[in-house]
Short mmCIF file of C-alpha atoms in Angstrom, two decimals:
data_model
loop_
_atom_site.label_atom_id
_atom_site.label_comp_id
_atom_site.label_asym_id
_atom_site.label_seq_id
_atom_site.Cartn_x
_atom_site.Cartn_y
_atom_site.Cartn_z
CA UNK A 1043 0.31 13.35 11.85
CA UNK A 1044 3.05 11.81 9.68
CA UNK A 1045 3.29 8.71 11.89
CA UNK A 1046 6.92 9.07 12.96
CA UNK A 1047 6.34 7.44 16.37
CA UNK A 1048 4.33 4.61 14.83
CA UNK A 1049 7.07 3.96 12.29
CA UNK A 1050 9.79 3.81 14.94
CA UNK A 1051 7.83 1.27 16.99
CA UNK A 1052 7.10 -0.83 13.89
CA UNK A 1053 10.77 -0.82 12.91
CA UNK A 1054 11.80 -1.83 16.43
CA UNK A 1055 9.87 -5.10 16.24
CA UNK A 1056 11.03 -6.13 12.76
CA UNK A 1057 13.61 -8.89 12.66
CA UNK A 1058 15.16 -8.41 9.24
CA UNK A 1059 18.95 -7.93 9.22
CA UNK A 1060 19.16 -6.29 5.79
CA UNK A 1061 16.68 -3.43 6.12
CA UNK A 1062 17.92 -0.05 5.00
CA UNK A 1063 15.68 2.90 5.72
CA UNK A 1064 15.65 5.64 3.10
CA UNK A 1065 13.92 8.89 4.01
CA UNK A 1066 12.90 10.66 0.82
CA UNK A 1067 12.46 14.37 0.38
CA UNK A 1068 14.55 15.41 3.34
CA UNK A 1069 18.18 16.20 3.99
CA UNK A 1070 19.78 14.71 7.08
CA UNK A 1071 18.14 16.39 10.09
CA UNK A 1072 20.00 17.79 13.08
CA UNK A 1073 18.60 14.92 15.14
CA UNK A 1074 18.61 11.87 12.82
CA UNK A 1075 16.20 8.97 13.20
CA UNK A 1076 17.23 6.59 15.96
CA UNK A 1077 16.89 3.01 14.75
CA UNK A 1078 19.14 -0.04 14.54
CA UNK A 1079 18.90 0.06 10.75
CA UNK A 1080 21.11 2.26 8.57
CA UNK A 1081 19.27 5.41 7.51
CA UNK A 1082 19.94 7.41 4.34
CA UNK A 1083 18.36 10.72 3.44
CA UNK A 1084 17.50 11.79 -0.10
CA UNK A 1085 16.90 15.51 -0.48
CA UNK A 1086 13.87 16.64 -2.51
CA UNK A 1087 14.01 15.79 -6.22
CA UNK A 1088 12.45 17.94 -8.89
CA UNK A 1089 12.17 15.80 -11.99
CA UNK A 1090 10.25 12.67 -12.92
CA UNK A 1091 13.31 10.57 -13.79
CA UNK A 1092 14.97 11.16 -10.42
CA UNK A 1093 11.65 10.55 -8.67
CA UNK A 1094 11.16 7.26 -10.50
CA UNK A 1095 14.72 6.15 -9.72
CA UNK A 1096 14.25 7.05 -6.07
CA UNK A 1097 11.13 4.89 -5.77
CA UNK A 1098 12.64 1.99 -7.66
CA UNK A 1099 15.51 1.51 -5.21
CA UNK A 1100 12.90 0.39 -2.66
CA UNK A 1101 11.36 -3.04 -2.16
CA UNK A 1102 8.49 -1.40 -0.31
CA UNK A 1103 7.48 2.17 0.48
CA UNK A 1104 6.09 2.82 3.94
CA UNK A 1105 3.71 5.71 4.50
CA UNK A 1106 3.04 5.81 8.24
CA UNK A 1107 0.87 8.96 8.16
CA UNK A 1108 -2.03 8.82 10.60
CA UNK A 1109 -3.80 11.72 8.90
CA UNK A 1110 -3.77 12.20 5.13
CA UNK A 1111 -5.99 12.36 2.08
CA UNK A 1112 -5.01 11.03 -1.34
CA UNK A 1113 -1.24 10.85 -0.91
CA UNK A 1114 0.91 11.53 -3.95
CA UNK A 1115 3.59 9.35 -2.38
CA UNK A 1116 1.32 6.31 -2.52
CA UNK A 1117 0.29 6.88 -6.15
CA UNK A 1118 3.84 7.70 -7.29
CA UNK A 1119 5.26 4.63 -5.61
CA UNK A 1120 2.62 2.32 -7.04
CA UNK A 1121 3.01 3.88 -10.50
CA UNK A 1122 6.66 2.84 -10.28
CA UNK A 1123 5.60 -0.69 -9.36
CA UNK A 1124 6.62 -0.42 -5.71
CA UNK A 1125 4.06 -1.73 -3.19
CA UNK A 1126 3.06 0.48 -0.27
CA UNK A 1127 2.39 -0.18 3.40
CA UNK A 1128 0.14 2.47 4.94
CA UNK A 1129 -2.50 2.92 7.59
CA UNK A 1130 -6.10 2.51 6.47
CA UNK A 1131 -6.97 6.23 6.50
CA UNK A 1132 -8.16 8.85 4.04
CA UNK A 1133 -7.76 7.83 0.43
CA UNK A 1134 -5.28 5.02 1.11
CA UNK A 1135 -8.00 2.39 0.71
CA UNK A 1136 -8.90 3.93 -2.67
CA UNK A 1137 -5.35 3.26 -3.86
CA UNK A 1138 -4.15 0.22 -1.94
CA UNK A 1139 -5.96 -3.09 -2.28
CA UNK A 1140 -5.00 -4.94 0.90
CA UNK A 1141 -2.52 -7.73 0.18
CA UNK A 1142 -2.94 -7.33 -3.57
CA UNK A 1143 -0.73 -4.31 -4.30
CA UNK A 1144 0.29 -3.31 -0.79
CA UNK A 1145 -0.84 -3.53 2.80
CA UNK A 1146 -3.39 -1.48 4.76
CA UNK A 1147 -2.69 -1.55 8.48
CA UNK A 1148 -5.25 -0.72 11.14
CA UNK A 1149 -4.96 2.93 12.16
CA UNK A 1150 -2.24 3.54 14.77
CA UNK A 1151 -1.70 -0.23 15.18
CA UNK A 1152 2.09 -0.31 15.23
CA UNK A 1153 2.23 -4.11 15.26
CA UNK A 1154 -0.07 -4.37 12.25
CA UNK A 1155 2.10 -1.79 10.47
CA UNK A 1156 5.18 -3.91 11.24
CA UNK A 1157 3.28 -7.00 10.00
CA UNK A 1158 2.56 -5.13 6.77
CA UNK A 1159 6.22 -4.32 6.23
CA UNK A 1160 7.17 -7.94 6.94
CA UNK A 1161 4.40 -9.26 4.70
CA UNK A 1162 5.52 -7.01 1.85
CA UNK A 1163 9.16 -8.05 2.23
CA UNK A 1164 8.26 -11.75 2.40
CA UNK A 1165 5.99 -11.84 -0.65
CA UNK A 1166 7.06 -12.06 -4.25
CA UNK A 1167 7.60 -8.56 -5.49
CA UNK A 1168 6.82 -9.13 -9.19
CA UNK A 1169 3.13 -9.84 -8.55
CA UNK A 1170 2.73 -7.01 -6.03
CA UNK A 1171 4.57 -4.67 -8.39
CA UNK A 1172 2.39 -5.60 -11.36
CA UNK A 1173 -0.76 -5.17 -9.32
CA UNK A 1174 0.39 -1.80 -7.96
CA UNK A 1175 1.22 -0.38 -11.36
CA UNK A 1176 -1.95 -1.79 -12.95
CA UNK A 1177 -4.12 -0.22 -10.24
CA UNK A 1178 -2.65 3.24 -10.89
CA UNK A 1179 -3.00 2.94 -14.66
CA UNK A 1180 -6.56 1.58 -14.41
CA UNK A 1181 -7.78 4.06 -11.80
CA UNK A 1182 -5.60 7.17 -11.69
CA UNK A 1183 -4.01 7.61 -15.12
CA UNK A 1184 -4.96 10.65 -17.19
CA UNK A 1185 -6.88 8.39 -19.55
CA UNK A 1186 -8.92 6.80 -16.71
CA UNK A 1187 -9.72 10.14 -15.11
CA UNK A 1188 -10.71 11.70 -18.45
CA UNK A 1189 -13.05 8.77 -19.10
CA UNK A 1190 -14.76 9.28 -15.73
CA UNK A 1191 -15.16 13.01 -16.39
CA UNK A 1192 -16.55 12.26 -19.84
CA UNK A 1193 -19.06 9.79 -18.36
CA UNK A 1194 -20.12 12.32 -15.72
CA UNK A 1195 -20.48 15.06 -18.33
CA UNK A 1196 -22.68 12.84 -20.51
CA UNK A 1197 -24.84 11.90 -17.50
CA UNK A 1198 -25.33 15.56 -16.62
CA UNK A 1199 -26.36 16.64 -20.13
#
């Protein structure tokens, strides 16, 4: 359900010589990922500063899950100004605006997922980054959520 097979196929068709794959939240497994790109593993982090630094070393965060809801990884990445490539499932379309702050690939379409990674790497990061961060602040910040609860409360009473 985490899209490991889909990710490996997508990576196999990418033709970018400088890709480095960083797997976050996991120590090096007994059987490491087999890909032509160098792979680094970052064990779980437990503080906001380390988490922010981890996201900000990336040009793009890929979330290949084929079954998920409202992924913290997507929101955290976008809050750090890092665009996300993910399949169009669950709450991903609530967070990612296709080609504005990331890329939504068709479910299980490995080629579209690879196209999303390539598109994200080829586009200017400052605009994608601004859009990603703005979306999180506008939609998912404490202030925005409180305002929606307040509106709902007033409608109910």
